[in-house]
Steps between C-alpha positions, in 0.01 A plus 500: 500500500347841567771678297430278198126579500560876512742474209246308290225754573725795413614337176143449376430875536820605321430342162543760227354476151685688228298592191677511165398791280421406138696680227371812326669626182535852363248533217531526208845364416755770430554491123679781314302690238610620158723197441658432162626184335858423603478690831542344844189463718454390859158396630502543879288310751510635857361355823317779688430296811488143623724269695813337368604267352319548170533338159459692173382349167468674163246448221489630143157506334369274781770234449779436753839635390726197518795591279717800415398527135366857527644613834611385843382529858719674757456609860646813657382407849255263672206737442525548123544311177591640160447361151792631290493534122835613359382574145127529435352300215148496365457166682537683836177693447221365716363460850733428792384368836695457820373262767628501857422234762574433864350260755200729554396556139580652162456815295543591133577819311489547124592752235531536126829559322466699177773594254497802270618445148417506134295234332693356206300333228671237290 
């Protein structure tokens, strides 16, 4: 009986609380400059710190990207997400936002993709 009581007392003092660090993204998003129509562009979202696992989501002009009409989402590792555009179109111009979440919170980073080109009047 005495051994059991000592074990219970020791256990109550050994409880450890582990804090999960919320994600923090590199800001702004890494977007190439001097892009032209027809070129490839990668918009890169990188986790600077925060505990894994994390989930990335992409937005274009404040709307969730849910299809691959203008590009596709890829991941090189668990700490980054990339929005790939194989051949830039005028429709790709706009604001891109990457959101990352884990159990402790979320963070967002944004950037603007611009394309150089000539204005053609019809």
